[in-house]
Each structure stands twice: as structure tokens, then as C-alpha cells.
Short mmCIF file of C-alpha atoms and ligand atoms in Angstrom, two decimals:
data_model
loop_
_atom_site.label_atom_id
_atom_site.label_comp_id
_atom_site.label_asym_id
_atom_site.label_seq_id
_atom_site.Cartn_x
_atom_site.Cartn_y
_atom_site.Cartn_z
CA MET N 19 -33.31 -12.01 41.47
CA ALA N 20 -34.54 -10.63 38.15
CA PRO N 21 -32.09 -11.03 35.29
CA LEU N 22 -30.22 -7.91 34.26
CA PRO N 23 -31.87 -6.29 31.25
CA VAL N 24 -29.90 -6.96 28.11
CA GLY N 25 -30.12 -4.07 25.69
CA VAL N 26 -29.79 -4.58 21.95
CA PRO N 27 -26.34 -3.21 21.12
CA LYS N 28 -26.57 -0.01 19.09
CA ARG N 29 -24.78 0.72 15.85
CA LEU N 30 -21.80 3.00 16.12
CA ASN N 31 -22.78 6.43 14.78
CA ALA N 32 -22.61 10.17 15.45
CA ALA N 33 -25.08 9.92 18.35
CA ALA N 34 -22.58 7.69 20.17
CA TRP N 35 -19.66 10.11 19.84
CA PRO N 36 -20.15 12.08 23.10
CA ALA N 37 -20.39 8.86 25.11
CA LEU N 38 -17.31 7.47 23.38
CA VAL N 39 -15.39 10.64 24.18
CA LEU N 40 -16.50 10.47 27.81
CA ALA N 41 -15.40 6.86 28.08
CA GLY N 42 -12.00 7.70 26.57
CA HIS N 43 -12.66 5.75 23.37
CA ALA N 44 -12.49 8.80 21.09
CA ARG N 45 -10.56 12.04 21.05
CA PRO N 46 -12.47 14.96 22.53
CA TYR N 47 -13.57 17.18 19.66
CA GLU N 48 -16.87 18.31 18.23
CA ARG N 49 -17.44 16.61 14.89
CA ALA N 50 -20.45 18.63 13.77
CA GLY N 51 -19.41 21.44 11.46
CA LEU N 52 -15.92 20.20 10.59
CA ALA N 53 -14.73 21.60 7.27
CA ASN N 54 -13.78 19.22 4.46
CA GLY N 55 -10.14 19.86 3.76
CA ILE N 56 -9.08 16.49 2.39
CA VAL N 57 -10.42 14.03 -0.15
CA HIS N 58 -8.89 10.58 0.10
CA LEU N 59 -9.04 8.20 -2.86
CA GLY N 60 -8.95 4.53 -1.81
CA ALA N 61 -10.64 4.49 1.58
CA GLY N 62 -9.48 0.96 2.47
CA ALA N 63 -8.11 -0.38 5.72
CA PHE N 64 -4.63 1.07 5.27
CA PHE N 65 -5.93 4.62 4.89
CA ARG N 66 -8.22 4.25 7.88
CA ALA N 67 -5.34 3.05 10.06
CA HIS N 68 -2.90 5.65 8.79
CA VAL N 69 -3.79 8.98 7.10
CA ALA N 70 -7.16 9.19 8.86
CA THR N 71 -5.73 8.54 12.33
CA TYR N 72 -3.02 11.21 11.91
CA THR N 73 -5.74 13.60 10.80
CA ASP N 74 -7.94 12.66 13.76
CA ALA N 75 -5.18 13.91 16.07
CA VAL N 76 -5.01 17.20 14.15
CA LEU N 77 -8.77 17.69 14.42
CA ALA N 78 -8.55 17.03 18.15
CA SER N 79 -5.87 19.71 18.42
CA GLY N 80 -8.49 22.27 17.42
CA ASP N 81 -7.68 22.75 13.72
CA ARG N 82 -11.12 22.04 12.26
CA ARG N 83 -10.22 22.47 8.58
CA TRP N 84 -9.32 18.85 7.86
CA GLY N 85 -12.38 16.63 7.83
CA ILE N 86 -11.91 13.89 5.23
CA THR N 87 -14.17 12.73 2.40
CA GLY N 88 -13.19 9.08 1.92
CA VAL N 89 -13.73 7.67 -1.56
CA SER N 90 -13.74 4.13 -2.93
CA LEU N 91 -13.08 4.26 -6.65
CA ARG N 92 -14.18 0.72 -7.46
CA HIS N 93 -16.32 -0.82 -4.75
CA SER N 94 -19.08 0.37 -2.48
CA ASP N 95 -18.54 -1.87 0.57
CA VAL N 96 -16.68 0.77 2.62
CA ARG N 97 -19.38 3.35 1.90
CA ASP N 98 -22.13 0.82 2.67
CA ALA N 99 -20.58 -0.03 6.04
CA LEU N 100 -19.48 3.44 7.10
CA ALA N 101 -22.27 5.71 5.85
CA PRO N 102 -24.72 4.32 8.48
CA GLN N 103 -21.95 4.90 11.04
CA ASP N 104 -21.53 8.56 10.01
CA GLY N 105 -17.96 7.72 9.01
CA LEU N 106 -17.00 6.40 12.46
CA TYR N 107 -15.01 3.20 12.87
CA THR N 108 -12.82 1.56 15.47
CA LEU N 109 -9.06 1.37 15.23
CA LEU N 110 -7.83 -1.78 16.97
CA GLU N 111 -4.14 -1.69 17.70
CA ARG N 112 -2.82 -5.16 18.40
CA ASP N 113 0.54 -6.02 19.83
CA ASN N 114 0.59 -9.74 20.59
CA ASP N 115 -1.77 -9.99 23.58
CA LYS N 116 -2.26 -6.23 24.02
CA LEU N 117 -5.26 -4.58 22.40
CA SER N 118 -6.34 -0.96 22.36
CA ALA N 119 -9.46 0.41 20.71
CA GLN N 120 -10.10 3.95 19.60
CA VAL N 121 -12.91 5.36 17.50
CA ILE N 122 -11.72 7.64 14.70
CA GLY N 123 -13.88 10.61 13.73
CA ALA N 124 -11.94 12.17 10.85
CA LEU N 125 -14.14 10.79 8.06
CA THR N 126 -16.99 13.22 7.55
CA GLN N 127 -18.29 11.68 4.36
CA VAL N 128 -17.81 8.39 2.52
CA LEU N 129 -18.48 8.04 -1.21
CA ALA N 130 -18.43 5.21 -3.73
CA ALA N 131 -17.31 6.79 -7.01
CA SER N 132 -19.26 4.39 -9.18
CA GLY N 133 -22.69 5.53 -8.04
CA GLU N 134 -21.84 9.01 -6.75
CA ARG N 135 -19.94 10.69 -9.53
CA GLU N 136 -21.47 14.08 -8.95
CA GLY N 137 -20.75 13.94 -5.24
CA LEU N 138 -17.15 13.08 -5.95
CA GLN N 139 -16.83 15.82 -8.55
CA ARG N 140 -18.24 18.31 -6.04
CA ALA N 141 -15.94 17.09 -3.29
CA LEU N 142 -12.83 17.30 -5.47
CA CYS N 143 -13.77 20.78 -6.66
CA ALA N 144 -14.72 22.19 -3.25
CA PRO N 145 -12.67 25.30 -2.41
CA SER N 146 -12.19 24.02 1.17
CA VAL N 147 -10.29 21.00 -0.15
CA ALA N 148 -6.56 21.69 -0.07
CA LEU N 149 -5.31 18.11 -0.28
CA VAL N 150 -6.08 14.90 -2.10
CA THR N 151 -4.41 11.86 -0.59
CA LEU N 152 -4.34 8.43 -2.24
CA THR N 153 -3.93 4.78 -1.29
CA ILE N 154 -5.15 2.97 -4.38
CA THR N 155 -2.48 0.16 -4.53
CA GLU N 156 0.44 -0.07 -6.94
CA LYS N 157 -1.51 -1.56 -9.81
CA ALA N 158 -4.11 1.22 -9.98
CA TYR N 159 -1.72 4.00 -11.02
CA GLY N 160 -1.35 2.84 -14.62
CA ILE N 161 2.44 2.92 -14.69
CA GLY N 162 4.06 1.55 -17.83
CA ALA N 163 7.38 -0.29 -17.97
CA ASP N 164 9.19 2.99 -18.72
CA GLY N 165 7.70 4.74 -15.69
CA HIS N 166 5.34 6.76 -17.87
CA LEU N 167 1.60 6.38 -18.24
CA ASP N 168 0.50 2.99 -19.56
CA VAL N 169 -2.04 4.19 -22.09
CA HIS N 170 -3.23 0.60 -22.54
CA ALA N 171 -4.07 -0.01 -18.88
CA PRO N 172 -7.85 -0.60 -19.16
CA ALA N 173 -8.95 2.17 -16.75
CA ILE N 174 -6.58 4.69 -18.35
CA GLU N 175 -7.55 3.69 -21.88
CA ALA N 176 -11.22 4.19 -21.02
CA ASP N 177 -10.53 7.62 -19.50
CA LEU N 178 -8.47 8.74 -22.49
CA GLN N 179 -11.57 8.09 -24.61
CA ASN N 180 -13.80 9.98 -22.24
CA PRO N 181 -11.79 12.38 -20.05
CA HIS N 182 -14.85 14.25 -18.82
CA ALA N 183 -16.26 11.12 -17.14
CA PRO N 184 -13.16 9.59 -15.56
CA GLY N 185 -12.91 6.36 -13.61
CA SER N 186 -9.20 6.12 -12.77
CA ALA N 187 -7.43 8.14 -10.09
CA VAL N 188 -5.23 9.83 -12.70
CA GLY N 189 -8.34 10.72 -14.71
CA TRP N 190 -10.20 12.15 -11.71
CA LEU N 191 -7.22 14.18 -10.54
CA THR N 192 -6.58 15.69 -13.94
CA ALA N 193 -10.21 16.49 -14.72
CA THR N 194 -10.89 18.12 -11.36
CA LEU N 195 -7.62 20.06 -11.20
CA VAL N 196 -8.50 21.48 -14.62
CA ALA N 197 -12.07 22.20 -13.51
CA ARG N 198 -10.78 24.03 -10.45
CA ARG N 199 -8.54 26.16 -12.59
CA GLN N 200 -11.41 27.03 -14.88
CA ALA N 201 -13.51 27.99 -11.84
CA GLN N 202 -10.56 29.98 -10.44
CA VAL N 203 -10.32 27.76 -7.41
CA PRO N 204 -6.70 27.14 -6.33
CA PRO N 205 -5.46 23.58 -6.94
CA TYR N 206 -5.16 21.02 -4.19
CA ALA N 207 -1.85 19.31 -3.43
CA VAL N 208 -1.72 15.58 -4.21
CA LEU N 209 -0.18 13.13 -1.77
CA ALA N 210 0.33 9.62 -3.10
CA CYS N 211 0.60 7.25 -0.12
CA ASP N 212 1.26 3.93 -1.86
CA ASN N 213 4.38 1.77 -1.81
CA LEU N 214 5.80 3.12 -5.04
CA ARG N 215 9.27 4.44 -5.61
CA ASP N 216 9.12 8.23 -5.81
CA ASN N 217 5.38 7.93 -5.40
CA GLY N 218 4.52 11.65 -5.64
CA HIS N 219 6.85 12.41 -8.50
CA THR N 220 5.72 9.29 -10.32
CA LEU N 221 2.08 10.30 -10.00
CA ARG N 222 2.95 13.79 -11.21
CA ARG N 223 4.54 12.28 -14.33
CA LEU N 224 1.44 10.14 -14.97
CA VAL N 225 -0.93 13.06 -14.54
CA LEU N 226 1.15 15.19 -16.90
CA ASP N 227 1.33 12.38 -19.49
CA TYR N 228 -2.42 12.05 -19.25
CA ALA N 229 -3.04 15.81 -19.38
CA GLN N 230 -0.90 16.12 -22.54
CA ARG N 231 -3.37 13.81 -24.21
CA THR N 232 -6.60 15.10 -22.72
CA PHE N 233 -6.22 18.76 -21.71
CA PRO N 234 -3.00 19.75 -23.53
CA GLN N 235 -3.50 23.47 -23.01
CA GLU N 236 -3.49 22.90 -19.20
CA ALA N 237 -0.46 20.61 -18.96
CA SER N 238 2.17 23.25 -18.30
CA TRP N 239 -0.05 24.95 -15.72
CA LEU N 240 -0.50 21.58 -13.97
CA ALA N 241 3.26 21.06 -13.99
CA ASP N 242 3.89 24.42 -12.34
CA ALA N 243 0.95 24.85 -10.02
CA VAL N 244 0.30 21.47 -8.40
CA ALA N 245 2.45 19.95 -5.64
CA PHE N 246 2.99 16.19 -5.72
CA PRO N 247 5.27 15.56 -2.73
CA ASN N 248 6.80 12.13 -2.22
CA THR N 249 5.72 10.30 0.92
CA MET N 250 6.71 7.16 2.77
CA VAL N 251 3.88 5.53 4.70
CA ASP N 252 4.30 2.61 7.04
CA ARG N 253 1.93 0.56 9.15
CA ILE N 254 1.04 -3.10 8.86
CA VAL N 255 -2.72 -3.34 8.38
CA PRO N 256 -4.32 -6.70 7.63
CA ARG N 257 -7.80 -7.16 6.24
CA THR N 258 -10.68 -6.83 8.68
CA ILE N 259 -12.01 -10.17 9.95
CA ALA N 260 -15.10 -11.14 11.96
CA GLN N 261 -13.10 -11.22 15.21
CA ASP N 262 -12.36 -7.51 14.80
CA ARG N 263 -16.08 -6.72 14.98
CA LEU N 264 -16.37 -8.69 18.19
CA ASP N 265 -13.28 -6.98 19.64
CA ALA N 266 -14.59 -3.52 18.78
CA GLN N 267 -17.96 -4.22 20.35
CA ALA N 268 -16.36 -5.72 23.44
CA ALA N 269 -14.22 -2.60 23.81
CA HIS N 270 -16.89 0.09 23.60
CA GLY N 271 -20.25 -1.63 23.38
CA TYR N 272 -21.30 -0.46 19.90
CA VAL N 273 -21.72 -2.49 16.74
CA ASP N 274 -19.05 -1.54 14.23
CA GLU N 275 -19.33 -3.20 10.82
CA LEU N 276 -15.91 -2.09 9.64
CA PRO N 277 -13.27 -1.75 12.33
CA VAL N 278 -9.63 -1.85 11.29
CA ARG N 279 -6.88 -3.87 12.91
CA CYS N 280 -3.25 -2.80 12.84
CA GLU N 281 0.07 -2.87 14.63
CA PRO N 282 0.98 -0.07 17.08
CA PHE N 283 3.92 1.02 14.90
CA THR N 284 3.26 3.82 12.45
CA GLN N 285 5.45 6.13 10.40
CA TRP N 286 4.83 8.85 7.85
CA VAL N 287 7.56 10.81 6.14
CA ILE N 288 6.49 13.54 3.75
CA GLU N 289 8.50 15.74 1.43
CA ASP N 290 8.14 19.41 2.38
CA PHE N 291 5.67 21.24 0.20
CA ALA N 292 4.18 24.71 0.13
CA GLY N 293 0.53 25.35 0.88
CA ALA N 294 -2.01 24.67 3.59
CA ARG N 295 -1.79 21.30 5.28
CA PRO N 296 -2.68 19.68 8.58
CA GLU N 297 -0.03 19.73 11.25
CA TRP N 298 0.36 15.96 11.06
CA GLU N 299 3.55 16.31 13.10
CA ILE N 300 1.18 16.32 16.09
CA ALA N 301 0.78 12.60 15.51
CA GLY N 302 4.43 12.01 14.67
CA ALA N 303 4.68 12.63 10.91
CA GLN N 304 8.03 13.95 9.71
CA PHE N 305 8.44 16.56 6.97
CA VAL N 306 11.82 16.28 5.25
CA ALA N 307 13.60 17.60 2.17
CA ASP N 308 14.23 14.13 0.75
CA VAL N 309 12.04 11.09 1.38
CA ARG N 310 14.22 8.75 -0.71
CA PRO N 311 16.35 7.19 2.08
CA PHE N 312 13.22 6.40 4.12
CA GLU N 313 11.38 5.06 1.12
CA ASP N 314 14.29 2.85 0.05
CA ALA N 315 14.64 1.40 3.55
CA LYS N 316 10.95 0.66 3.73
CA LEU N 317 10.52 -0.81 0.25
CA ARG N 318 13.77 -2.76 0.29
CA LEU N 319 13.65 -4.10 3.83
CA LEU N 320 10.09 -4.29 5.06
CA ASN N 321 8.25 -4.74 1.77
CA ALA N 322 10.85 -6.85 -0.02
CA ALA N 323 11.04 -9.16 3.00
CA HIS N 324 7.24 -9.27 3.19
CA THR N 325 7.04 -10.57 -0.38
CA ALA N 326 9.55 -13.31 0.49
CA PHE N 327 7.62 -14.29 3.65
CA ALA N 328 4.41 -14.28 1.65
CA CYS N 329 5.45 -16.46 -1.31
CA PHE N 330 7.47 -18.95 0.73
CA GLY N 331 4.93 -18.84 3.53
CA VAL N 332 2.13 -19.87 1.17
CA LEU N 333 4.30 -22.60 -0.36
CA LEU N 334 5.20 -24.02 3.03
CA GLY N 335 1.68 -23.89 4.43
CA HIS N 336 1.96 -20.82 6.72
CA ALA N 337 -1.23 -18.77 6.79
CA THR N 338 0.29 -15.64 8.33
CA ILE N 339 3.46 -13.57 8.10
CA ALA N 340 4.10 -14.16 11.81
CA GLN N 341 4.00 -17.92 11.25
CA ALA N 342 6.29 -17.64 8.22
CA ALA N 343 8.69 -15.51 10.28
CA THR N 344 9.02 -18.29 12.83
CA ASP N 345 9.77 -20.94 10.22
CA PRO N 346 13.52 -21.43 10.75
CA ASP N 347 14.32 -21.85 7.04
CA ILE N 348 12.29 -18.84 5.92
CA ALA N 349 13.56 -16.65 8.78
CA ALA N 350 17.21 -17.55 8.21
CA PHE N 351 16.83 -16.92 4.49
CA VAL N 352 15.12 -13.54 4.95
CA ARG N 353 17.85 -12.45 7.38
CA ARG N 354 20.46 -13.38 4.78
CA LEU N 355 18.52 -11.63 2.02
CA MET N 356 18.30 -8.44 4.06
CA THR N 357 21.82 -8.43 5.41
CA GLU N 358 23.70 -9.53 2.32
CA GLU N 359 21.78 -8.01 -0.55
CA LEU N 360 19.10 -5.51 0.47
CA ALA N 361 20.53 -3.45 3.34
CA PRO N 362 23.92 -2.82 1.67
CA THR N 363 22.14 -0.85 -1.07
CA LEU N 364 20.76 1.67 1.45
CA THR N 365 22.38 4.95 2.24
CA ARG N 366 22.72 5.98 5.83
CA ALA N 367 20.80 9.21 6.38
CA PRO N 368 20.98 11.33 9.54
CA ALA N 369 17.54 10.15 10.60
CA LEU N 370 17.88 6.61 9.33
CA ASP N 371 20.17 3.80 10.36
CA PRO N 372 19.46 0.72 8.17
CA VAL N 373 20.80 -1.68 10.80
CA ALA N 374 18.55 -0.31 13.53
CA TYR N 375 15.65 -0.18 11.06
CA GLN N 376 16.17 -3.83 10.20
CA ALA N 377 16.33 -4.85 13.86
CA ARG N 378 13.01 -3.13 14.58
CA LEU N 379 11.30 -5.04 11.80
CA TRP N 380 11.54 -8.49 13.35
CA PRO N 381 9.18 -7.91 16.29
CA ARG N 382 6.77 -6.32 13.80
CA PHE N 383 6.89 -9.37 11.52
CA GLY N 384 6.47 -11.61 14.57
CA ASN N 385 3.38 -9.80 15.96
CA ALA N 386 1.14 -12.88 16.10
CA ALA N 387 -2.05 -10.99 16.96
CA LEU N 388 -2.05 -9.22 13.61
CA GLY N 389 -2.91 -12.36 11.65
CA HIS N 390 -1.49 -10.72 8.54
CA GLY N 391 -2.22 -13.24 5.79
CA THR N 392 0.55 -14.53 3.52
CA GLN N 393 -2.05 -14.74 0.75
CA GLN N 394 -2.94 -11.09 1.29
CA VAL N 395 0.67 -9.95 0.99
CA ALA N 396 1.32 -12.24 -1.99
CA MET N 397 -1.49 -10.46 -3.85
CA ASP N 398 -0.36 -8.37 -6.87
CA THR N 399 3.25 -9.47 -6.56
CA SER N 400 3.79 -8.74 -10.26
CA ALA N 401 3.28 -5.04 -9.51
CA LYS N 402 5.26 -5.20 -6.25
CA LEU N 403 8.44 -6.85 -7.54
CA ALA N 404 9.03 -3.92 -9.88
CA GLN N 405 9.06 -1.58 -6.86
CA ARG N 406 10.78 -3.79 -4.33
CA HIS N 407 13.28 -6.28 -5.80
CA VAL N 408 13.96 -5.35 -9.40
CA PRO N 409 15.54 -1.94 -8.62
CA VAL N 410 17.88 -3.60 -6.13
CA MET N 411 18.83 -6.25 -8.68
CA LEU N 412 19.54 -3.55 -11.25
CA GLU N 413 21.71 -1.57 -8.87
CA ARG N 414 23.65 -4.57 -7.66
CA ARG N 415 24.18 -5.88 -11.17
CA ALA N 416 25.44 -2.49 -12.33
CA ARG N 417 28.05 -2.67 -9.57
CA GLY N 418 28.90 -6.29 -10.34
CA GLU N 419 27.49 -7.49 -7.00
CA GLY N 420 25.74 -10.82 -6.40
CA ILE N 421 21.96 -11.24 -6.50
CA GLU N 422 21.63 -14.89 -5.54
CA CYS N 423 19.25 -14.28 -2.61
CA ILE N 424 16.94 -12.04 -4.61
CA ALA N 425 17.01 -14.67 -7.34
CA VAL N 426 15.65 -17.12 -4.76
CA VAL N 427 12.71 -14.74 -4.17
CA VAL N 428 12.00 -14.40 -7.89
CA ALA N 429 12.19 -18.18 -8.36
CA GLY N 430 9.96 -18.60 -5.29
CA TRP N 431 7.41 -16.24 -6.80
CA ILE N 432 7.36 -18.22 -10.06
CA ARG N 433 6.95 -21.44 -8.08
CA TYR N 434 4.18 -19.78 -6.02
CA LEU N 435 2.34 -18.94 -9.26
CA ALA N 436 1.96 -22.67 -9.93
CA GLY N 437 -0.93 -22.42 -7.46
CA ARG N 438 -0.08 -25.57 -5.50
CA ASP N 439 1.92 -25.62 -2.28
CA GLU N 440 4.64 -28.07 -1.25
CA SER N 441 2.11 -30.43 0.26
CA GLY N 442 -0.12 -30.38 -2.82
CA SER N 443 -2.89 -28.04 -1.63
CA THR N 444 -4.12 -25.50 -4.16
CA TYR N 445 -4.74 -21.78 -3.62
CA PRO N 446 -5.95 -18.93 -5.83
CA ILE N 447 -3.62 -16.35 -7.40
CA ASP N 448 -4.82 -12.77 -6.96
CA ASP N 449 -2.94 -10.58 -9.39
CA PRO N 450 -3.92 -8.31 -12.27
CA LEU N 451 -1.77 -10.55 -14.51
CA ALA N 452 -2.98 -13.79 -12.92
CA ALA N 453 -4.06 -15.49 -16.17
CA PRO N 454 -0.83 -14.96 -18.18
CA LEU N 455 1.38 -15.50 -15.12
CA THR N 456 -0.13 -18.82 -14.11
CA GLU N 457 0.09 -19.95 -17.73
CA LEU N 458 3.79 -19.00 -17.87
CA ALA N 459 4.45 -20.73 -14.56
CA THR N 460 3.23 -24.13 -15.72
CA ALA N 461 6.71 -25.00 -17.03
CA TRP N 462 8.47 -24.27 -13.70
CA ARG N 463 9.30 -27.91 -13.11
CA THR N 464 9.60 -29.32 -16.63
CA ASP N 465 11.64 -26.53 -18.22
CA PRO N 466 12.89 -23.96 -15.68
CA ARG N 467 15.08 -22.16 -18.22
CA ALA N 468 12.33 -21.60 -20.78
CA CYS N 469 10.01 -20.62 -17.96
CA VAL N 470 12.41 -17.97 -16.60
CA GLU N 471 13.09 -16.65 -20.11
CA ARG N 472 9.38 -16.07 -20.61
CA PHE N 473 8.99 -14.39 -17.23
CA PHE N 474 11.87 -12.02 -17.87
CA ALA N 475 10.21 -10.97 -21.11
CA LEU N 476 7.51 -9.32 -18.95
CA GLU N 477 8.71 -5.77 -19.32
CA ALA N 478 6.25 -4.37 -16.79
CA VAL N 479 7.85 -6.55 -14.11
CA PHE N 480 11.52 -6.77 -15.05
CA GLY N 481 11.99 -3.54 -17.01
CA GLU N 482 15.64 -2.95 -17.84
CA LEU N 483 16.59 -6.25 -16.27
CA ARG N 484 14.77 -8.23 -18.92
CA ASN N 485 17.83 -8.87 -21.09
CA ASP N 486 20.25 -9.45 -18.23
CA LYS N 487 21.65 -12.90 -18.86
CA LEU N 488 23.38 -13.18 -15.50
CA ALA N 489 20.22 -12.29 -13.61
CA LYS N 490 18.24 -14.84 -15.60
CA ASP N 491 20.88 -17.51 -15.00
CA ALA N 492 20.68 -16.87 -11.25
CA VAL N 493 16.90 -17.29 -11.24
CA VAL N 494 17.15 -20.41 -13.42
CA ARG N 495 19.65 -21.93 -10.95
CA GLN N 496 17.25 -21.33 -8.08
CA LEU N 497 14.19 -22.58 -9.93
CA GLU N 498 16.09 -25.74 -10.91
CA ARG N 499 17.01 -26.22 -7.29
CA ILE N 500 13.36 -25.83 -6.27
CA ALA N 501 12.30 -28.25 -9.01
CA ALA N 502 14.88 -30.83 -7.96
CA ASN N 503 14.88 -30.56 -4.18
CA GLY N 504 11.99 -28.35 -3.11
CA VAL N 505 11.54 -24.88 -1.71
CA ARG N 506 13.42 -25.54 1.53
CA ALA N 507 16.55 -26.50 -0.38
CA ALA N 508 16.53 -23.15 -2.18
CA LEU N 509 16.00 -21.30 1.10
CA ARG N 510 18.90 -23.15 2.69
CA GLY N 511 21.09 -22.70 -0.36
CA THR N 512 21.69 -26.44 -0.51
C1 CS2 X 16 2.76 -5.37 2.36
C2 CS2 X 16 2.42 -3.93 2.72
O1 CS2 X 16 0.84 -6.19 1.29
C3 CS2 X 16 2.01 -5.86 1.16
O2 CS2 X 16 2.60 -5.95 0.09
O3 CS2 X 16 4.13 -5.49 2.18
O4 CS2 X 16 1.07 -3.69 2.64
C4 CS2 X 16 2.95 -3.57 4.12
O5 CS2 X 16 2.25 -4.25 5.11
C5 CS2 X 16 2.87 -2.09 4.35
O6 CS2 X 16 3.55 -1.43 3.33
C6 CS2 X 16 3.46 -1.74 5.71
O7 CS2 X 16 3.62 -0.37 5.81
#
């Protein structure tokens, strides 16, 4: 018998779409001729597993206004992988041993800002664009310790010198909103989708601070005319790995250079705002008057716990969050942290029960197929603590409540910054403040008190907590315990 012919697998691209639809691997809609209604800044994995998939459902419902231009502000790898695929990529939902694969068609164009400035300018000024969404990570906003624009953040400083050729998100938004006004094109609404407290309102403040300095005559118009709703986004999305490419190809037969792997769970809560927008409710998004209770629950339970899993996981040799979550000492500690110190600061809202929310998190943390790296989550912790743990510490201290568990996390982070785990293996620190932080952390064992004093002086991290003697004492106690008896002793409280 002659061997079966083996065809060379084809690259995923627009020509494959009809076959993918027929096979049930993509939603049935015609992609040609979609309008561009959204520009997304920060077209990384999280965006592709979240905003883009909600929008894909809206396009499939027949509302063809919301094709997305995806933009990478700093790198070109997403553009390089997705442009030959006509913006198509595979979403791999993984729940332990269950896997489902769907090709997402919402991205109509992918740009890398560095080499395609004119294309980005055109996209952001296009009259069809009614929304700009962002997932650029906490550190890229340029937030100072007082919540206002950090005029010394390098990207912001450069844009302040040259506001007509911006590089930062704040710079691009301001310049193109002003350009639209001058061209009498209505402004777009801006949806920040990062894990920041009050993300929309914070971004609004930064844009206004920046506009005061660059386009002062437009600042009050910007303040009145542009919507910056708060949003809470949730989905655990690890980095793409080689196995994801194999899984995507096995599912539908095409070569996909940039699939995205995520958990099945997804949530999006958006503050009501006026103006045209996709009916994202089709895919389960909620529009509410006040996002705060949802945002607090997410930042203080999921994200704050994640940081603890990440730092202690790295220190105790666990490569993934799921592995860290099955370490009895880490798991027992994180439960105590959540129950005793984090959850009590949350307000019960009609649509949000903190206890139920907390219970739902554990299977998500334990989803072994996600392979969510502890190193990945530990990245940029200096910017994350200020959003996740420090506000809780401030609130609890103001009410005279204990912060011993959160102090364990802060001490664990300092110990993590030493760059050597409990068995002596070294690992890199990925953080915008990596150099000063690792330098400060060198004294963690020899002089925990001096070390903690120096850390608390970091205003960008500790803000109003920086002079709180009681908070510092608590962290010193925990760091001393780690220095004397190791990380497990601090987790056990022994
Ligand atoms: C994580 C988040 O990397 C991190 O800091 O805590 O990316 C987390 O996975 C998402 O916020 C989940 O919605």
C-alpha cells in the first residue's frame, strides 16, 4: 500500500478562515471588510485572550464596526508573528486535561509602533475608531508615588521634550486626541485594562497632567470630552511556549506562530460610559456603575495571592503557580493571608461575595495545565505591590488592624530579590527597578532592619506607608525570621 501523502502544513492566515469556520474552529463571520473600531495598545497575550476574544463574539453577532488594530508599543515580535497570519491566532483554553482551541479573527491589523509611527497615528486618528483599549502593564503608565504623572519616568520625560513624536501610551493618547479635535473628529473613549487601582480614572489623571504640560490649551477640553471608564479584567494567561504551537497545529492543522494559552475563566467589568461601544455583554462582560468592589476583590485576593505564590514559589523551587499552590506551607499561608487580612477589607456588593470569590480562586490557582510561571508573576513586583498589598496595609493600619501576614509577603519579596533560592540556585530579577532593588536586598541576612528601612524609603513602592514604624517593625520581624530559620518558618509563623 502506498504511504498516505503528507502535505506540508500551511501557515494560519485569512485563506484558512472559511475552512476553520466550517470545522467549527472559528466563529462564522466574514472578516473581509470589517471596520476598524478599536485600537488596542499592548497587543500581548493577555489582550489576545481577553479583549480580543470578547470582541470576536461581537463581530460574530453581526456588528461589523469593531475590528481591532493591535499595537505593540515597544517590540515587534507580535507584529512579526501575526502579520503573516493576517492577525489570526489560536486561543487555547486549558483546564487541567481539557483543551479547546478556537481561532480568533478580531485583529484586522497589527502594528509595531517603533517602525510604523505613521500607521499608528493614522489608526488612532481614524474616524471609525471609537475606542482605545490598553494592556501595557503597570509600569508603563508612568505613575508617580503621589498617583500623578511621574515626569521623570524615562518614556514620559522623552515625550515631554517631544510631544509631537510620542513613544509612551500617555503621549500617544494625548497627541492623537488633540489631533482628532483639531481635525474635528470626535474623541475615542479610553479603556485601561491593566491591574491598577481605579485604572481608568488614574489614566485620565496622567493624561491631564501630561496635557497641562504639552497642550495646555486642550487640557480642559480633554477633561470634559473624553471618557476614561474604570475596568476590571480577569483571566490567567501565561506566556506562550513551544507546546502551544504544537497544540494549536494538532487542533486545526495550521501552523500558528503565536497561539495564546489561558484558563477557561474570564471576567470583564466595565464602568458605564456614554458613546458607541461593542455589545461585549454578548460574551459575558458586565457594565456597572461602580467597578471598585470588583477591582478590590480581584487585586486583593487573586493578584495579591499571586504575588505571594510567585515570590515564595521561586524561593522554594516551584516553577509554576499550580505547584506553589500545592506546597502545604505556601497554601496554608496564602489561605491565612486571604482570610485574615485581605478579604476582611472587601465590601460585599450585590454582585460580589468575597467568600465565594475566594473559594473560586483555588481551582484556578491549581489548574496544572496552565503552567503559569512563578518567575513570570514575580516580574515587576515593585510596581505590583503598590497596587496590591500596600493599599491594604494602609487601610488596616489606619484602623489599627494587624498586618503580620502581609508583612511576610513583603519580607518574602525582599528575600526573593536576593536572587538565590533556598537551595542555593540563582535566578534573574525582572523588574524596572532591578538594579537598585537587588543592591538594597544584599543586606537581608546581615542587617534586616537596615535593609527594611532602605526598602521603605522607596516612595514609589510604599507611598504613605514609608514612615510607618509599626509596618516596618512587622516586616523586620519577618525578615529576621527568614534570616534565622528560613522561608518556611516565616510561612508557618514559627
Ligand atoms: C498576575 C496577573 O502576573 C501577575 O501579576 O497576578 O497577570 C494575573 O494572572 C491576572 O491579573 C489574572 O487576571
